[in-house]
Amino acid sequence: MASKRGYRIGIDTGGTFTDVVCVRADTGEVFTTKTPTTPTDYSEGLIEGIRKIMSEVKIRPHQVIGVYHGTTVATNAILERRFENLGLVLTKGFRHLLELGRASQIAGNRNRGHFASALLERPPEALVPPERICEADERVSASGDVLRPLSKDEAAEKARWFRDRGIGAVGICLLHSYANPVHEKILLDAFHREFPECFASISSEVIPEPGEYERAVTTLLDASIKPRIKAYLEKSSGRIEEFIGEVPFLVMKSNGGVSTAREVAKKPISTVLSGPAAGALSAAYLGKLSGHQRLITLDGGGTSTDIAVIENGEVKRGTRHQLDEFTLRLPMLNVVTTGTGGGSIAWQSPEGRLHVGPRSAGADPGPVCYGLGGEEPTLTDANLVLARSPLHLAGGEVKLKKALAMRAMRQLARPFGLDPLEMASGVVEIAAWNQAHAIR
C-alpha cells in the first residue's frame, strides 16, 4: 500500500524553536531537525520546518501521507498575558465574578480537633477590568428554566457596545448556561450580526459544566487566543496544501486526542496544552519500552516548563487544571505548566526583588545572546554566562554571543551589588525553584 511507503511529518511549534520529526512509515526510521519559530507569523516557521526536513531526507511532496501538529502557541499567549483587547458578558449582578475568584474548602482532621476552614484562592490579576465587562439582564435557573428572558434588542445593544469600543475578543458566560444555553446563543447571534469581526466565545460551547468562575476564565481564554490560533491554523493549512497537496493536517489536543485544524480553530482552548500533551504521551510510551511505569516528566521549552505524572504507564487526566495562575475547567491530560523557559526574562520588580518570567523574549528578538536586538537578559543568557550551554543552538545555525549576555547580566546585577556570575547563578536558581514548585 502507498501509505506504508510514505512519510509522516510531526511538527511542534514552541515559543522559541519549531521542532520537526519525520518518520518513514514502512521502516520506522526517524529523522529530526529544528528551525527558529517565527512569532510574527507562526505558519512561516511551520512550513520552513517542513521544507527543511523534506530537503534533508530528500522527500517529494507526494510521499508525505500526513502532517501532525503540536503547539504551545496558545499556552505561550496565555502565559505572557496578552489580554489587552478582551471583554466579558456576564449575568446582571455578577460583574465582580473574576475579582471574587473561587473559595475552596480545606477539610481538617476532626479526630485531632482540626476544623474545616474556607480559604479564598487569590485570583490572578483580572483578565478583564470592570470597564470592559457588560451585564446582561437575564436569568436561567440551575435546572434550565428561563426566569428572566433576554431580549434580542438588548443582545444587539451589548454587541454594539463592544463594537463601539473596539474590543475585538469577547467571552460570554451567563449563569447556568450549561443547563440552558438559549441566552448565550442569542448573544452570539447578535455579535455575528452587529459585530461580525469580533471573536466571541460562549461558555456553553467551551465547557458546559457548573462552576461559574472556572467556566468564565476558560471561556475568556478561549476568546483571547482565538484570533491568533485561527489565523495561524488557516495560514498553515493553506501553505501545507500549496507545498504538499491535500494531506491530513491534524492538531494535537490537550486531552491527548487529535482533530482537524478547522475544528480546532473553533475552540482553540482545546490546544492550550497541545505540545505538552504530546510530550507527556511520548514519555509514557518510552517509559513502557524501558520498563518504567511510574514517572515524572519535565519538558522545558523556550517559554514554559511542562510537568506530568505517569502512573501505571498512563498519564493522569482531569477536568480542572492550573495553567500558571489560571484555573481551567477542561478535559485534559494532567500537565502542569509554569512560565519558566529558556527565553524567560529576568527582571527586577519595583520592590527590588529578582524575578524570572513569565514574560519571554521568544524567538524575536530572542535572548540577548542571539544578537538580534534583545536587551533584557534571559535564562538562556544566564546559562551561557555560566558556561552551562554551548556557543551555538539548532545544529550550529544559531550562534550565541557570550559577550552580549555578559553585558546584559552585568546591567541587571548592578542594583543588587552583584557581579555577572553571581547574578546569573541567581537567575538560574530562581528558575529552578519555579520548576521545582510546579513539580511539587
CSV table of C-alpha atoms in Angstrom, one decimal:
chain,number,residue,atom,x,y,z
A,1,MET,CA,0.0,0.0,0.0
A,2,ALA,CA,1.1,3.5,-0.7
A,3,SER,CA,0.7,4.6,2.8
A,4,LYS,CA,3.3,2.1,4.0
A,5,ARG,CA,5.9,3.6,1.7
A,6,GLY,CA,5.2,7.2,2.7
A,7,TYR,CA,6.4,9.6,5.4
A,8,ARG,CA,4.6,11.2,8.3
A,9,ILE,CA,5.8,14.6,9.5
A,10,GLY,CA,5.3,15.8,13.0
A,11,ILE,CA,5.8,19.5,14.0
A,12,ASP,CA,6.0,21.1,17.4
A,13,THR,CA,5.8,24.9,17.4
A,14,GLY,CA,7.2,26.4,20.5
A,15,GLY,CA,7.8,29.9,21.6
A,16,THR,CA,11.5,29.9,20.5
A,17,PHE,CA,12.1,26.9,18.2
A,18,THR,CA,10.0,24.7,15.9
A,19,ASP,CA,11.0,21.1,16.1
A,20,VAL,CA,10.3,18.7,13.2
A,21,VAL,CA,10.3,14.9,13.2
A,22,CYS,CA,9.8,12.8,10.1
A,23,VAL,CA,9.0,9.0,10.3
A,24,ARG,CA,9.3,6.6,7.4
A,25,ALA,CA,6.1,4.6,7.7
A,26,ASP,CA,7.4,1.2,6.4
A,27,THR,CA,10.7,1.1,8.4
A,28,GLY,CA,10.0,3.4,11.4
A,29,GLU,CA,13.2,5.3,10.6
A,30,VAL,CA,13.2,8.7,12.3
A,31,PHE,CA,14.7,12.0,11.1
A,32,THR,CA,14.7,15.3,13.1
A,33,THR,CA,15.5,18.9,12.5
A,34,LYS,CA,14.9,22.3,14.1
A,35,THR,CA,14.2,25.8,12.9
A,36,PRO,CA,13.5,29.1,14.7
A,37,THR,CA,9.9,29.9,15.4
A,38,THR,CA,8.5,33.0,13.6
A,39,PRO,CA,6.3,34.8,16.1
A,40,THR,CA,5.1,37.4,13.6
A,41,ASP,CA,3.6,34.6,11.5
A,42,TYR,CA,3.9,31.1,13.1
A,43,SER,CA,2.9,29.4,9.8
A,44,GLU,CA,6.2,30.6,8.2
A,45,GLY,CA,8.3,28.7,10.8
A,46,LEU,CA,6.0,25.6,10.4
A,47,ILE,CA,6.3,25.4,6.6
A,48,GLU,CA,10.0,26.2,6.8
A,49,GLY,CA,10.4,23.3,9.1
A,50,ILE,CA,8.6,21.0,6.6
A,51,ARG,CA,10.7,22.3,3.7
A,52,LYS,CA,13.9,21.7,5.7
A,53,ILE,CA,13.1,18.1,6.8
A,54,MET,CA,11.9,17.2,3.3
A,55,SER,CA,15.1,18.6,1.8
A,56,GLU,CA,17.4,16.9,4.3
A,57,VAL,CA,15.6,13.5,3.9
A,58,LYS,CA,15.0,14.0,0.2
A,59,ILE,CA,11.3,13.6,0.3
A,60,ARG,CA,9.0,14.6,-2.5
A,61,PRO,CA,5.6,16.1,-1.8
A,62,HIS,CA,3.6,13.1,-3.0
A,63,GLN,CA,5.4,10.9,-0.4
A,64,VAL,CA,4.0,12.8,2.6
A,65,ILE,CA,1.0,10.9,3.9
A,66,GLY,CA,0.1,13.2,6.9
A,67,VAL,CA,1.2,16.2,8.9
A,68,TYR,CA,0.6,16.1,12.7
A,69,HIS,CA,1.0,19.2,14.8
A,70,GLY,CA,1.5,20.0,18.4
A,71,THR,CA,1.9,23.6,19.5
A,72,THR,CA,2.4,25.8,22.6
A,73,VAL,CA,1.3,28.9,20.7
A,74,ALA,CA,-1.9,29.1,22.8
A,75,THR,CA,-0.1,28.2,26.0
A,76,ASN,CA,2.6,30.9,25.5
A,77,ALA,CA,0.0,33.6,24.6
A,78,ILE,CA,-1.8,32.9,27.9
A,79,LEU,CA,1.4,32.7,30.0
A,80,GLU,CA,2.5,36.1,28.5
A,81,ARG,CA,-0.9,37.6,29.4
A,82,ARG,CA,-1.8,39.2,26.1
A,83,PHE,CA,-5.3,40.3,27.1
A,84,GLU,CA,-5.4,43.9,26.1
A,85,ASN,CA,-8.4,43.6,23.7
A,86,LEU,CA,-10.6,41.3,25.7
A,87,GLY,CA,-14.2,41.8,27.0
A,88,LEU,CA,-16.7,39.8,29.0
A,89,VAL,CA,-20.5,39.5,29.2
A,90,LEU,CA,-22.0,38.2,32.5
A,91,THR,CA,-25.4,37.8,34.0
A,92,LYS,CA,-26.6,41.0,35.7
A,93,GLY,CA,-25.4,41.1,39.3
A,94,PHE,CA,-22.2,39.1,38.7
A,95,ARG,CA,-19.9,41.8,37.5
A,96,HIS,CA,-17.3,41.0,40.2
A,97,LEU,CA,-17.1,37.3,39.5
A,98,LEU,CA,-13.4,37.4,38.3
A,99,GLU,CA,-12.4,39.5,41.3
A,100,LEU,CA,-14.0,37.2,43.8
A,101,GLY,CA,-12.4,34.0,42.5
A,102,ARG,CA,-13.1,30.6,44.0
A,103,ALA,CA,-13.4,29.7,47.7
A,104,SER,CA,-12.2,26.2,48.3
A,105,GLN,CA,-12.9,24.1,51.4
A,106,ILE,CA,-9.9,22.7,53.2
A,107,ALA,CA,-11.1,19.9,55.4
A,108,GLY,CA,-9.0,19.2,58.5
A,109,ASN,CA,-8.8,16.0,60.6
A,110,ARG,CA,-11.7,16.4,63.1
A,111,ASN,CA,-10.3,13.5,65.2
A,112,ARG,CA,-7.4,15.7,66.0
A,113,GLY,CA,-9.5,18.7,66.8
A,114,HIS,CA,-9.0,20.5,63.5
A,115,PHE,CA,-11.8,22.2,61.8
A,116,ALA,CA,-12.6,22.8,58.1
A,117,SER,CA,-11.7,26.2,57.0
A,118,ALA,CA,-12.7,28.1,53.9
A,119,LEU,CA,-9.7,29.7,52.1
A,120,LEU,CA,-10.1,32.1,49.2
A,121,GLU,CA,-7.8,31.2,46.3
A,122,ARG,CA,-6.3,34.6,45.4
A,123,PRO,CA,-7.4,35.0,41.8
A,124,PRO,CA,-4.8,36.3,39.3
A,125,GLU,CA,-4.9,39.8,38.1
A,126,ALA,CA,-8.3,40.2,36.5
A,127,LEU,CA,-8.3,39.0,32.9
A,128,VAL,CA,-10.8,41.8,32.1
A,129,PRO,CA,-11.1,45.1,34.0
A,130,PRO,CA,-14.6,46.2,35.1
A,131,GLU,CA,-14.8,48.8,32.4
A,132,ARG,CA,-14.7,46.0,29.8
A,133,ILE,CA,-17.5,43.9,31.4
A,134,CYS,CA,-21.2,44.1,30.3
A,135,GLU,CA,-24.1,42.7,32.3
A,136,ALA,CA,-27.0,41.0,30.5
A,137,ASP,CA,-30.4,41.4,32.1
A,138,GLU,CA,-31.4,37.7,32.0
A,139,ARG,CA,-31.7,34.7,34.4
A,140,VAL,CA,-31.8,31.0,33.9
A,141,SER,CA,-32.3,28.5,36.8
A,142,ALA,CA,-29.9,25.7,37.7
A,143,SER,CA,-32.5,23.3,36.1
A,144,GLY,CA,-32.6,25.3,32.9
A,145,ASP,CA,-35.8,27.2,33.3
A,146,VAL,CA,-35.9,30.7,31.9
A,147,LEU,CA,-36.7,33.0,34.8
A,148,ARG,CA,-36.0,36.3,33.0
A,149,PRO,CA,-35.9,36.3,29.2
A,150,LEU,CA,-33.1,38.1,27.3
A,151,SER,CA,-34.4,40.3,24.5
A,152,LYS,CA,-32.8,40.3,21.1
A,153,ASP,CA,-32.7,44.1,21.3
A,154,GLU,CA,-30.6,44.0,24.5
A,155,ALA,CA,-28.3,41.4,23.0
A,156,ALA,CA,-27.8,43.6,19.9
A,157,GLU,CA,-27.1,46.6,22.2
A,158,LYS,CA,-24.4,44.6,24.1
A,159,ALA,CA,-22.7,43.7,20.8
A,160,ARG,CA,-22.7,47.3,19.6
A,161,TRP,CA,-21.3,48.4,23.0
A,162,PHE,CA,-18.2,46.2,22.4
A,163,ARG,CA,-18.0,47.2,18.7
A,164,ASP,CA,-18.0,50.9,19.5
A,165,ARG,CA,-15.1,50.4,21.9
A,166,GLY,CA,-13.1,48.3,19.5
A,167,ILE,CA,-13.0,45.3,21.8
A,168,GLY,CA,-12.3,42.5,19.3
A,169,ALA,CA,-12.5,39.4,21.5
A,170,VAL,CA,-15.3,38.7,23.9
A,171,GLY,CA,-16.2,35.9,26.3
A,172,ILE,CA,-19.9,35.3,27.1
A,173,CYS,CA,-20.5,33.4,30.3
A,174,LEU,CA,-24.1,33.5,31.7
A,175,LEU,CA,-25.3,31.9,34.9
A,176,HIS,CA,-26.4,28.3,34.5
A,177,SER,CA,-26.0,28.4,30.7
A,178,TYR,CA,-24.7,24.8,30.9
A,179,ALA,CA,-28.3,23.8,31.7
A,180,ASN,CA,-29.9,26.0,29.0
A,181,PRO,CA,-27.7,27.9,26.5
A,182,VAL,CA,-30.5,29.9,24.9
A,183,HIS,CA,-29.4,33.3,26.1
A,184,GLU,CA,-25.8,32.8,25.2
A,185,LYS,CA,-26.8,31.8,21.7
A,186,ILE,CA,-29.0,34.9,21.4
A,187,LEU,CA,-25.9,37.0,22.3
A,188,LEU,CA,-23.7,35.1,19.9
A,189,ASP,CA,-26.1,35.6,17.1
A,190,ALA,CA,-26.2,39.3,17.9
A,191,PHE,CA,-22.4,39.5,17.8
A,192,HIS,CA,-22.5,37.8,14.4
A,193,ARG,CA,-25.0,40.4,13.1
A,194,GLU,CA,-23.8,43.6,14.8
A,195,PHE,CA,-20.0,42.9,15.1
A,196,PRO,CA,-19.0,40.1,12.8
A,197,GLU,CA,-15.3,40.9,13.1
A,198,CYS,CA,-15.4,40.1,16.8
A,199,PHE,CA,-14.1,36.8,18.1
A,200,ALA,CA,-16.7,35.7,20.5
A,201,SER,CA,-16.8,32.5,22.6
A,202,ILE,CA,-19.8,31.2,24.6
A,203,SER,CA,-19.2,29.1,27.7
A,204,SER,CA,-22.0,26.6,26.8
A,205,GLU,CA,-19.8,25.6,23.8
A,206,VAL,CA,-16.4,25.9,25.5
A,207,ILE,CA,-17.2,24.0,28.7
A,208,PRO,CA,-20.9,23.4,29.5
A,209,GLU,CA,-20.4,22.5,33.2
A,210,PRO,CA,-21.2,24.1,36.6
A,211,GLY,CA,-18.5,26.3,38.2
A,212,GLU,CA,-19.1,29.9,37.1
A,213,TYR,CA,-15.6,31.2,37.9
A,214,GLU,CA,-13.6,28.4,36.1
A,215,ARG,CA,-16.1,28.5,33.2
A,216,ALA,CA,-15.7,32.2,32.8
A,217,VAL,CA,-11.9,32.1,32.9
A,218,THR,CA,-11.8,29.2,30.4
A,219,THR,CA,-14.2,31.0,28.1
A,220,LEU,CA,-12.3,34.2,28.3
A,221,LEU,CA,-9.0,32.5,27.5
A,222,ASP,CA,-10.6,30.7,24.5
A,223,ALA,CA,-11.8,34.1,23.1
A,224,SER,CA,-8.4,35.8,23.8
A,225,ILE,CA,-6.4,33.2,21.8
A,226,LYS,CA,-9.0,32.6,19.0
A,227,PRO,CA,-7.8,35.4,16.7
A,228,ARG,CA,-4.2,34.2,16.8
A,229,ILE,CA,-4.9,30.5,16.6
A,230,LYS,CA,-7.5,30.8,13.8
A,231,ALA,CA,-5.2,32.9,11.6
A,232,TYR,CA,-2.2,30.6,12.4
A,233,LEU,CA,-4.0,27.4,11.5
A,234,GLU,CA,-5.7,28.8,8.4
A,235,LYS,CA,-2.4,30.0,7.1
A,236,SER,CA,-0.7,26.8,8.0
A,237,SER,CA,-3.4,24.7,6.3
A,238,GLY,CA,-3.2,26.8,3.1
A,239,ARG,CA,0.6,26.7,2.9
A,240,ILE,CA,0.7,22.9,3.5
A,241,GLU,CA,-1.8,22.4,0.7
A,242,GLU,CA,0.2,24.6,-1.6
A,243,PHE,CA,3.5,22.9,-0.8
A,244,ILE,CA,2.5,19.3,-0.4
A,245,GLY,CA,-1.1,18.9,-1.7
A,246,GLU,CA,-4.1,17.6,0.1
A,247,VAL,CA,-2.9,15.5,3.1
A,248,PRO,CA,-4.4,15.1,6.6
A,249,PHE,CA,-3.4,18.0,8.8
A,250,LEU,CA,-4.2,17.0,12.4
A,251,VAL,CA,-3.6,19.1,15.5
A,252,MET,CA,-2.9,17.6,19.0
A,253,LYS,CA,-5.4,18.5,21.7
A,254,SER,CA,-4.9,18.8,25.4
A,255,ASN,CA,-6.9,15.6,26.1
A,256,GLY,CA,-4.4,13.5,24.1
A,257,GLY,CA,-6.6,13.3,21.0
A,258,VAL,CA,-6.3,14.9,17.6
A,259,SER,CA,-8.7,17.0,15.5
A,260,THR,CA,-8.7,18.8,12.2
A,261,ALA,CA,-7.2,22.3,12.1
A,262,ARG,CA,-10.7,23.6,11.1
A,263,GLU,CA,-12.4,22.2,14.2
A,264,VAL,CA,-9.6,23.3,16.5
A,265,ALA,CA,-9.9,26.9,15.2
A,266,LYS,CA,-13.5,26.9,16.5
A,267,LYS,CA,-12.4,26.0,20.1
A,268,PRO,CA,-8.7,26.8,20.4
A,269,ILE,CA,-8.6,26.5,24.1
A,270,SER,CA,-8.6,22.7,23.4
A,271,THR,CA,-5.0,23.1,22.3
A,272,VAL,CA,-3.7,25.0,25.3
A,273,LEU,CA,-1.6,22.0,26.3
A,274,SER,CA,-1.3,20.6,22.8
A,275,GLY,CA,2.5,20.2,22.6
A,276,PRO,CA,2.9,19.3,26.3
A,277,ALA,CA,0.2,16.6,26.0
A,278,ALA,CA,2.1,15.0,23.1
A,279,GLY,CA,5.3,15.2,25.1
A,280,ALA,CA,3.7,13.5,28.1
A,281,LEU,CA,2.2,10.7,26.0
A,282,SER,CA,5.6,10.2,24.3
A,283,ALA,CA,7.3,9.9,27.7
A,284,ALA,CA,4.7,7.4,28.9
A,285,TYR,CA,5.4,5.3,25.7
A,286,LEU,CA,9.2,5.5,26.2
A,287,GLY,CA,8.7,4.5,29.9
A,288,LYS,CA,6.8,1.4,28.9
A,289,LEU,CA,9.5,0.4,26.4
A,290,SER,CA,12.2,0.8,29.1
A,291,GLY,CA,10.1,-0.9,31.8
A,292,HIS,CA,9.2,2.1,33.9
A,293,GLN,CA,5.5,2.6,34.8
A,294,ARG,CA,5.8,5.5,37.3
A,295,LEU,CA,7.5,8.7,36.0
A,296,ILE,CA,7.6,12.4,36.4
A,297,THR,CA,8.2,14.2,33.1
A,298,LEU,CA,9.7,17.6,32.7
A,299,ASP,CA,9.5,19.3,29.3
A,300,GLY,CA,11.4,22.6,29.3
A,301,GLY,CA,11.0,24.8,26.3
A,302,GLY,CA,11.7,28.4,25.4
A,303,THR,CA,8.8,30.0,27.2
A,304,SER,CA,7.4,27.4,29.6
A,305,THR,CA,8.1,24.2,31.5
A,306,ASP,CA,5.5,21.4,31.5
A,307,ILE,CA,5.3,18.6,34.1
A,308,ALA,CA,3.2,15.5,34.1
A,309,VAL,CA,2.9,12.4,36.4
A,310,ILE,CA,2.7,8.9,34.9
A,311,GLU,CA,1.2,6.1,37.0
A,312,ASN,CA,0.9,2.5,35.8
A,313,GLY,CA,2.2,3.6,32.4
A,314,GLU,CA,-0.6,6.2,31.9
A,315,VAL,CA,-0.6,10.0,32.0
A,316,LYS,CA,-3.0,11.2,34.7
A,317,ARG,CA,-6.1,13.0,33.5
A,318,GLY,CA,-8.5,15.5,35.0
A,319,THR,CA,-11.0,18.3,34.3
A,320,ARG,CA,-9.7,21.1,36.5
A,321,HIS,CA,-6.2,22.3,35.7
A,322,GLN,CA,-3.8,25.0,36.7
A,323,LEU,CA,-2.1,26.9,33.9
A,324,ASP,CA,0.3,29.1,35.9
A,325,GLU,CA,-2.2,31.4,37.8
A,326,PHE,CA,-5.2,30.5,35.8
A,327,THR,CA,-7.7,27.7,36.7
A,328,LEU,CA,-9.1,26.0,33.7
A,329,ARG,CA,-12.0,23.5,33.5
A,330,LEU,CA,-11.5,21.3,30.5
A,331,PRO,CA,-10.9,17.5,29.9
A,332,MET,CA,-7.1,17.4,29.7
A,333,LEU,CA,-4.1,15.4,30.4
A,334,ASN,CA,-2.9,16.5,33.8
A,335,VAL,CA,0.1,18.6,32.7
A,336,VAL,CA,1.2,21.5,35.0
A,337,THR,CA,2.7,24.4,33.2
A,338,THR,CA,4.8,27.2,34.6
A,339,GLY,CA,6.1,30.3,32.8
A,340,THR,CA,9.8,29.4,33.0
A,341,GLY,CA,11.8,28.6,29.9
A,342,GLY,CA,15.0,29.4,28.1
A,343,GLY,CA,13.6,32.7,26.9
A,344,SER,CA,12.1,33.7,30.2
A,345,ILE,CA,13.2,37.3,31.0
A,346,ALA,CA,15.0,38.1,34.3
A,347,TRP,CA,13.8,41.4,35.8
A,348,GLN,CA,13.7,43.5,39.0
A,349,SER,CA,10.3,44.3,40.5
A,350,PRO,CA,9.6,47.8,41.9
A,351,GLU,CA,10.1,46.2,45.4
A,352,GLY,CA,13.7,45.3,44.3
A,353,ARG,CA,13.1,41.6,44.0
A,354,LEU,CA,14.5,39.4,41.2
A,355,HIS,CA,12.0,37.5,39.1
A,356,VAL,CA,12.3,35.1,36.1
A,357,GLY,CA,9.4,35.0,33.7
A,358,PRO,CA,6.6,34.6,32.8
A,359,ARG,CA,7.4,37.1,30.0
A,360,SER,CA,9.6,35.6,27.4
A,361,ALA,CA,11.9,37.0,24.7
A,362,GLY,CA,10.6,34.4,22.3
A,363,ALA,CA,12.4,33.9,19.1
A,364,ASP,CA,12.3,37.5,18.0
A,365,PRO,CA,14.3,39.2,19.3
A,366,GLY,CA,15.1,36.2,21.5
A,367,PRO,CA,17.7,36.2,24.3
A,368,VAL,CA,20.3,38.9,24.3
A,369,CYS,CA,23.0,36.4,23.2
A,370,TYR,CA,21.2,35.9,19.9
A,371,GLY,CA,22.4,39.3,18.8
A,372,LEU,CA,19.0,40.2,17.2
A,373,GLY,CA,18.3,43.3,19.3
A,374,GLY,CA,17.2,41.7,22.6
A,375,GLU,CA,18.2,43.8,25.6
A,376,GLU,CA,16.6,42.0,28.5
A,377,PRO,CA,18.6,39.1,30.0
A,378,THR,CA,17.0,35.7,30.0
A,379,LEU,CA,17.6,32.2,31.4
A,380,THR,CA,19.5,31.3,28.3
A,381,ASP,CA,21.8,34.3,28.8
A,382,ALA,CA,22.4,33.2,32.4
A,383,ASN,CA,23.3,29.7,31.4
A,384,LEU,CA,25.6,31.0,28.7
A,385,VAL,CA,27.4,33.3,31.2
A,386,LEU,CA,27.9,30.3,33.5
A,387,ALA,CA,29.2,28.2,30.6
A,388,ARG,CA,26.4,25.7,31.0
A,389,SER,CA,25.3,25.9,27.4
A,390,PRO,CA,27.2,25.6,24.1
A,391,LEU,CA,28.0,28.6,21.9
A,392,HIS,CA,25.5,27.5,19.3
A,393,LEU,CA,22.0,26.1,19.0
A,394,ALA,CA,19.9,24.3,16.3
A,395,GLY,CA,22.8,22.3,15.0
A,396,GLY,CA,25.1,25.3,14.7
A,397,GLU,CA,22.6,27.6,12.9
A,398,VAL,CA,22.1,29.9,15.8
A,399,LYS,CA,25.4,31.3,17.1
A,400,LEU,CA,25.4,32.7,20.6
A,401,LYS,CA,27.3,35.8,21.7
A,402,LYS,CA,28.6,35.4,25.2
A,403,ALA,CA,29.9,39.0,25.4
A,404,LEU,CA,26.3,40.4,24.9
A,405,ALA,CA,24.9,38.0,27.5
A,406,MET,CA,27.6,39.1,30.0
A,407,ARG,CA,26.9,42.8,29.4
A,408,ALA,CA,23.2,42.3,30.0
A,409,MET,CA,23.8,40.3,33.1
A,410,ARG,CA,26.1,43.0,34.4
A,411,GLN,CA,23.5,45.6,34.0
A,412,LEU,CA,20.9,43.5,35.8
A,413,ALA,CA,23.3,42.8,38.6
A,414,ARG,CA,24.3,46.4,39.3
A,415,PRO,CA,21.3,47.4,41.5
A,416,PHE,CA,21.8,44.2,43.5
A,417,GLY,CA,25.5,44.8,44.1
A,418,LEU,CA,26.5,41.5,42.5
A,419,ASP,CA,28.9,40.6,39.7
A,420,PRO,CA,27.5,39.0,36.5
A,421,LEU,CA,28.3,35.4,37.5
A,422,GLU,CA,26.5,35.8,40.9
A,423,MET,CA,23.6,37.4,39.1
A,424,ALA,CA,23.5,34.6,36.5
A,425,SER,CA,23.6,32.0,39.3
A,426,GLY,CA,20.6,33.7,41.0
A,427,VAL,CA,18.6,33.7,37.8
A,428,VAL,CA,19.2,30.0,37.3
A,429,GLU,CA,18.3,29.3,40.9
A,430,ILE,CA,15.0,31.2,40.8
A,431,ALA,CA,14.1,29.4,37.5
A,432,ALA,CA,14.9,26.0,39.1
A,433,TRP,CA,12.7,26.9,42.2
A,434,ASN,CA,9.9,27.8,39.8
A,435,GLN,CA,10.2,24.4,38.1
A,436,ALA,CA,10.5,22.5,41.4
A,437,HIS,CA,7.4,24.2,42.7
A,438,ALA,CA,5.5,23.1,39.7
A,439,ILE,CA,6.7,19.5,40.1
A,440,ARG,CA,5.5,19.5,43.8
